[in-house]
Structures are given as C-alpha cells and as structure tokens.
Amino acid sequence: MKRRQFISLIGVGAAAACTGASKSNSNSEAKTNAVKSAMISGHFFPALPYDYKALEPHIDAETMEIHYDRHHRGYFKKFTAAIEGTSLETTAMPAIFSEVSKHGLAVRNNGGGYYNHMLFWESLSPDGGEPSAKLLSHLVKAFKSFDAFKEEFFNAAKKRFGSGWAWLILDENKKLKVVSTSNQDNPLMDLAEVKGIPLLTIDVWEHAYYLNYQNKRGDYINAFWNVVNWKVVNKRFEKALKGEWIG
Ligand code: MN
C-alpha cells in the first residue's frame, strides 16, 4: 500500500472512536461530562466505557478516576487549547498524527495524550473475551506462539525507559508487530520508528499503576492481561486487515 493511501484510510478514525466510546458508556455522569467537553468540532472528550471500579482488583478505582478525570482530561484541554483557531480543529486525529512533526510539541504531546488514552480505555474491559481464532493464528504466525507474543509485549512495556506505551500494531505490510513509544507518541505519528495501526496498547507511565503497584511495573503488566478487551482488539484487527481503521 502506498503511504498516501495508508494515511487516508486511517484518517477517518477520530469521530468513529468518540462515537463508539459514548455509545457503549453506561456511566451517565461521564456521558454528561463528555457532552460538556465537546469544545471543538470533531474532537470530544470520550466517556469512560465502564465504572472506575470495573477493572478491580487489576486496576484500582482510585487510579482509574485520577487517570481518566485528571490526566486524560488535562491532555484533552491542553490539546484543544493548542489547536484553537487552526485547521486542526476539524482534522481527524490520525491525519494530525501523520504530519505531527510539523505541528509542534504541544500538539504532539497533548494530542498523543488525548488519543492514546482513548485507545487505552477501549482496550480494557472487565469482560473482554478472548482473541478470535483468526487473530490467534496471525499472532502465532508472527510471534511463534501466543505466549511468545505476550512475552514480547511484556518486555516492550517493561523495558520502555521512563514514560511511554507498548503497542500491538498491524504495519503497512499487514504484519503484526510489538513496538513501544516514549512519552505520548504513538505508531500513527510520522516520526514513529515503526508505524502501523494500533490494535492493543498499555500505558506504562507511573501514573497508570503507581498507587497500586508502586515500582512493580511488571506486576501491573501481568495484571493487564486479565482486563484486555479482546472483543475490541479482534474488531480492530479485522478492520486493519482491510486497510480500514476504527478507534
Ligand atoms: Mn496515562
């Protein structure tokens, strides 16, 4: 696939991601906040798709509340402030990321922080099911076994120095890869070392786990597997194979 085509295919994601998050939400207070926060055309602060305590004991309610309501909301506010009055107000996030090196650090850091957390919340569920047979077979083909995939993902998350994220992506050649990014970068960004469509992600900033796990990042990553939303990962994989993108 040509690069331009790849970008245009992933450029339709932001609105779909936000709509999806709102639809699946059962928390009416968060839904109201999401509507109130719809400050800029095309960019919405998404509702959390479950209660703060829904992922306990693996991710505790206090961490979820602070992470979503302060950290994530903070990125959204700073991002919308950074793009106010510019054409980025109506540009979908993946399209912004495809040229993020031109837009400056405020857009890169806060736009990444806004979008990555949206993907992260959707990657989690108290009832996330299992990888589909199709995804499983592709994981085995790419990594030799499902356990080997989990080990590579674990290592990418554990060894990321400082703050950042680990990702399972489908690259431009339709190959599954595990990568990690620093700070709030993601694999959709033009400056990413390895680019691709995100299927699954874990936040390894200390704010994501420190209250419950302190310095034991490995324990947090191991607990993460209990709350992965494979239903969403399976859907993202099907879309990505067709060159389509959903948040
Ligand atoms: Mn975070």
Short mmCIF file of C-alpha atoms and ligand atoms in Angstrom, two decimals:
data_model
loop_
_atom_site.label_atom_id
_atom_site.label_comp_id
_atom_site.label_asym_id
_atom_site.label_seq_id
_atom_site.Cartn_x
_atom_site.Cartn_y
_atom_site.Cartn_z
CA MET A 1 0.00 0.00 0.00
CA LYS A 2 1.24 3.45 -0.83
CA ARG A 3 1.88 5.75 2.12
CA ARG A 4 -0.67 8.35 1.00
CA GLN A 5 -3.36 5.69 0.70
CA PHE A 6 -2.50 4.32 4.14
CA ILE A 7 -2.85 7.76 5.69
CA SER A 8 -6.19 8.44 4.01
CA LEU A 9 -7.53 5.10 5.20
CA ILE A 10 -6.62 5.71 8.81
CA GLY A 11 -7.75 9.34 8.61
CA VAL A 12 -11.40 8.60 9.34
CA GLY A 13 -10.92 7.32 12.86
CA ALA A 14 -11.35 10.11 15.33
CA ALA A 15 -15.08 10.70 15.02
CA ALA A 16 -15.80 6.96 14.99
CA ALA A 17 -13.69 6.44 18.10
CA CYS A 18 -15.55 9.10 20.01
CA THR A 19 -18.99 7.97 18.93
CA GLY A 20 -18.17 4.40 19.87
CA ALA A 21 -16.97 5.36 23.32
CA SER A 22 -20.11 7.38 24.02
CA LYS A 23 -22.48 4.68 22.78
CA SER A 24 -21.00 1.94 24.92
CA ASN A 25 -20.94 4.07 28.04
CA SER A 26 -23.15 3.18 30.98
CA ASN A 27 -22.00 5.97 33.26
CA SER A 28 -24.46 8.84 32.82
CA GLU A 29 -22.30 11.34 34.69
CA ALA A 30 -19.34 10.64 32.42
CA LYS A 31 -21.65 10.92 29.41
CA THR A 32 -22.78 14.37 30.52
CA ASN A 33 -19.19 15.41 31.01
CA ALA A 34 -18.35 14.15 27.53
CA VAL A 35 -21.06 16.32 26.02
CA LYS A 36 -19.99 19.34 28.07
CA SER A 37 -16.40 18.81 26.99
CA ALA A 38 -17.17 18.76 23.28
CA MET A 39 -15.32 22.01 22.94
CA ILE A 40 -14.05 21.79 19.42
CA SER A 41 -15.66 20.42 16.32
CA GLY A 42 -14.51 16.87 15.68
CA HIS A 43 -12.66 16.43 19.00
CA PHE A 44 -14.53 15.13 22.02
CA PHE A 45 -13.50 14.06 25.48
CA PRO A 46 -14.82 10.50 25.47
CA ALA A 47 -16.90 8.92 28.19
CA LEU A 48 -15.26 6.07 30.07
CA PRO A 49 -16.96 2.86 28.82
CA TYR A 50 -17.23 1.41 32.38
CA ASP A 51 -17.21 2.45 36.04
CA TYR A 52 -13.97 3.40 37.77
CA LYS A 53 -14.10 0.23 39.88
CA ALA A 54 -14.94 -2.10 36.98
CA LEU A 55 -11.37 -3.31 36.45
CA GLU A 56 -10.59 -4.07 40.10
CA PRO A 57 -8.57 -5.73 41.52
CA HIS A 58 -6.28 -5.47 38.49
CA ILE A 59 -6.59 -1.71 38.08
CA ASP A 60 -7.97 0.06 41.15
CA ALA A 61 -10.79 2.63 41.15
CA GLU A 62 -8.70 5.49 42.55
CA THR A 63 -6.08 5.08 39.83
CA MET A 64 -8.80 4.95 37.16
CA GLU A 65 -10.51 8.09 38.46
CA ILE A 66 -7.31 10.15 38.68
CA HIS A 67 -6.01 8.78 35.38
CA TYR A 68 -9.21 9.47 33.43
CA ASP A 69 -10.58 12.57 35.10
CA ARG A 70 -7.32 14.45 35.72
CA HIS A 71 -4.57 13.12 33.44
CA HIS A 72 -6.64 12.31 30.36
CA ARG A 73 -8.89 15.35 30.71
CA GLY A 74 -5.80 17.51 31.17
CA TYR A 75 -4.31 16.32 27.88
CA PHE A 76 -7.61 16.98 26.13
CA LYS A 77 -7.85 20.53 27.48
CA LYS A 78 -4.25 21.35 26.57
CA PHE A 79 -4.66 19.81 23.13
CA THR A 80 -7.81 21.77 22.31
CA ALA A 81 -6.14 24.95 23.60
CA ALA A 82 -3.15 24.28 21.31
CA ILE A 83 -5.28 23.83 18.16
CA GLU A 84 -7.90 26.52 18.83
CA GLY A 85 -8.42 28.70 15.78
CA THR A 86 -6.41 26.42 13.47
CA SER A 87 -7.49 23.99 10.76
CA LEU A 88 -6.63 21.13 13.15
CA GLU A 89 -9.94 21.80 14.92
CA THR A 90 -11.63 19.88 12.12
CA THR A 91 -8.83 17.44 11.25
CA ALA A 92 -9.17 13.81 12.36
CA MET A 93 -6.55 12.69 14.87
CA PRO A 94 -4.82 10.08 12.67
CA ALA A 95 -4.44 12.72 9.95
CA ILE A 96 -2.95 15.13 12.50
CA PHE A 97 -0.53 12.42 13.63
CA SER A 98 0.53 11.68 10.04
CA GLU A 99 2.08 15.18 9.96
CA VAL A 100 2.62 15.73 13.68
CA SER A 101 6.28 16.71 13.28
CA LYS A 102 5.05 19.92 11.59
CA HIS A 103 2.67 20.88 14.38
CA GLY A 104 4.94 21.39 17.37
CA LEU A 105 5.36 19.77 20.77
CA ALA A 106 2.06 20.94 22.33
CA VAL A 107 0.08 19.11 19.62
CA ARG A 108 2.38 16.07 19.66
CA ASN A 109 2.38 15.61 23.45
CA ASN A 110 -1.20 16.61 24.27
CA GLY A 111 -2.76 15.25 21.09
CA GLY A 112 -0.98 11.95 21.75
CA GLY A 113 -2.05 12.03 25.39
CA TYR A 114 -5.67 12.68 24.40
CA TYR A 115 -5.82 9.98 21.74
CA ASN A 116 -3.67 7.26 23.35
CA HIS A 117 -5.80 7.24 26.49
CA MET A 118 -8.95 6.94 24.38
CA LEU A 119 -7.48 3.82 22.75
CA PHE A 120 -6.33 2.53 26.15
CA TRP A 121 -9.76 2.76 27.83
CA GLU A 122 -11.28 0.90 24.88
CA SER A 123 -8.53 -1.74 25.10
CA LEU A 124 -9.71 -2.63 28.61
CA SER A 125 -12.84 -4.40 29.88
CA PRO A 126 -13.90 -6.49 32.87
CA ASP A 127 -15.41 -8.91 30.35
CA GLY A 128 -13.15 -8.72 27.30
CA GLY A 129 -13.48 -12.24 25.90
CA GLU A 130 -10.67 -13.99 24.03
CA PRO A 131 -8.61 -13.40 20.90
CA SER A 132 -10.52 -14.64 17.83
CA ALA A 133 -9.26 -17.78 16.08
CA LYS A 134 -8.14 -15.60 13.19
CA LEU A 135 -6.20 -13.14 15.36
CA LEU A 136 -4.72 -16.04 17.33
CA SER A 137 -3.46 -17.72 14.15
CA HIS A 138 -1.87 -14.45 12.98
CA LEU A 139 -0.27 -13.92 16.39
CA VAL A 140 1.16 -17.44 16.31
CA LYS A 141 2.44 -16.86 12.77
CA ALA A 142 4.11 -13.57 13.72
CA PHE A 143 5.48 -14.47 17.16
CA LYS A 144 5.68 -18.34 17.10
CA SER A 145 3.14 -18.72 19.93
CA PHE A 146 0.57 -16.73 21.91
CA ASP A 147 2.82 -16.90 24.97
CA ALA A 148 5.77 -15.62 22.93
CA PHE A 149 3.62 -12.66 21.81
CA LYS A 150 2.71 -11.91 25.43
CA GLU A 151 6.37 -12.12 26.43
CA GLU A 152 7.43 -9.71 23.69
CA PHE A 153 4.62 -7.30 24.63
CA PHE A 154 5.57 -7.61 28.32
CA ASN A 155 9.21 -6.86 27.55
CA ALA A 156 8.36 -3.88 25.35
CA ALA A 157 6.23 -2.45 28.19
CA LYS A 158 8.65 -3.35 30.99
CA LYS A 159 11.81 -2.14 29.27
CA ARG A 160 10.45 1.18 28.00
CA PHE A 161 12.72 3.55 29.92
CA GLY A 162 10.79 6.31 31.69
CA SER A 163 7.28 7.08 30.45
CA GLY A 164 5.59 5.65 27.39
CA TRP A 165 3.42 2.98 25.85
CA ALA A 166 3.67 -0.53 24.37
CA TRP A 167 1.60 -1.49 21.34
CA LEU A 168 0.46 -4.37 19.19
CA ILE A 169 0.16 -2.95 15.69
CA LEU A 170 -0.58 -4.06 12.15
CA ASP A 171 2.03 -2.44 9.94
CA GLU A 172 1.69 -1.26 6.35
CA ASN A 173 2.61 -4.75 5.10
CA LYS A 174 -0.20 -6.30 7.22
CA LYS A 175 2.33 -7.76 9.62
CA LEU A 176 1.68 -7.88 13.38
CA LYS A 177 4.41 -6.22 15.41
CA VAL A 178 5.07 -5.24 19.02
CA VAL A 179 6.57 -1.78 19.48
CA SER A 180 6.95 0.80 22.20
CA THR A 181 6.89 4.59 22.08
CA SER A 182 8.13 7.20 24.54
CA ASN A 183 6.10 9.89 26.31
CA GLN A 184 2.77 10.33 24.43
CA ASP A 185 4.00 9.31 20.98
CA ASN A 186 2.14 6.58 19.08
CA PRO A 187 2.64 4.43 15.96
CA LEU A 188 0.38 6.67 13.87
CA MET A 189 2.86 9.54 14.14
CA ASP A 190 5.08 10.39 11.19
CA LEU A 191 8.08 10.40 13.49
CA ALA A 192 7.39 6.93 14.94
CA GLU A 193 10.25 4.47 14.50
CA VAL A 194 7.80 1.77 13.39
CA LYS A 195 4.42 2.86 12.03
CA GLY A 196 1.17 0.94 11.98
CA ILE A 197 -2.45 0.73 13.05
CA PRO A 198 -2.78 0.28 16.85
CA LEU A 199 -4.68 -2.86 17.92
CA LEU A 200 -3.82 -3.05 21.62
CA THR A 201 -1.95 -0.73 23.95
CA ILE A 202 -0.80 -0.39 27.56
CA ASP A 203 0.08 2.85 29.32
CA VAL A 204 3.30 2.42 31.31
CA TRP A 205 3.55 5.93 32.73
CA GLU A 206 3.90 5.64 36.52
CA HIS A 207 0.53 7.41 36.95
CA ALA A 208 -1.09 4.33 35.37
CA TYR A 209 -0.01 1.96 38.15
CA TYR A 210 1.96 3.57 40.97
CA LEU A 211 -0.85 3.84 43.58
CA ASN A 212 -1.46 0.09 43.50
CA TYR A 213 1.81 -1.40 42.25
CA GLN A 214 4.39 1.26 43.25
CA ASN A 215 7.65 0.43 41.44
CA LYS A 216 6.49 -3.03 40.31
CA ARG A 217 5.66 -2.24 36.70
CA GLY A 218 5.93 -5.94 35.81
CA ASP A 219 3.10 -6.86 38.21
CA TYR A 220 0.88 -4.22 36.59
CA ILE A 221 1.63 -5.54 33.11
CA ASN A 222 0.86 -9.11 34.20
CA ALA A 223 -2.45 -7.95 35.73
CA PHE A 224 -3.28 -6.08 32.50
CA TRP A 225 -3.84 -9.39 30.66
CA ASN A 226 -6.85 -10.07 32.93
CA VAL A 227 -8.67 -6.99 31.63
CA VAL A 228 -7.74 -6.84 27.93
CA ASN A 229 -10.77 -6.14 25.75
CA TRP A 230 -10.12 -8.79 23.09
CA LYS A 231 -13.54 -8.08 21.56
CA VAL A 232 -12.30 -4.63 20.59
CA VAL A 233 -8.86 -5.90 19.56
CA ASN A 234 -10.50 -8.54 17.32
CA LYS A 235 -12.62 -5.84 15.64
CA ARG A 236 -9.67 -3.51 15.16
CA PHE A 237 -7.71 -6.39 13.63
CA GLU A 238 -10.47 -7.24 11.13
CA LYS A 239 -10.74 -3.60 10.08
CA ALA A 240 -6.98 -3.12 9.89
CA LEU A 241 -6.61 -6.19 7.65
CA LYS A 242 -8.99 -4.50 5.19
CA GLY A 243 -6.97 -1.29 5.45
CA GLU A 244 -9.72 0.32 7.50
CA TRP A 245 -9.39 1.94 10.85
CA ILE A 246 -11.54 2.19 13.93
CA GLY A 247 -10.56 3.84 17.19
MN MN B 1 -1.74 7.81 31.22
#
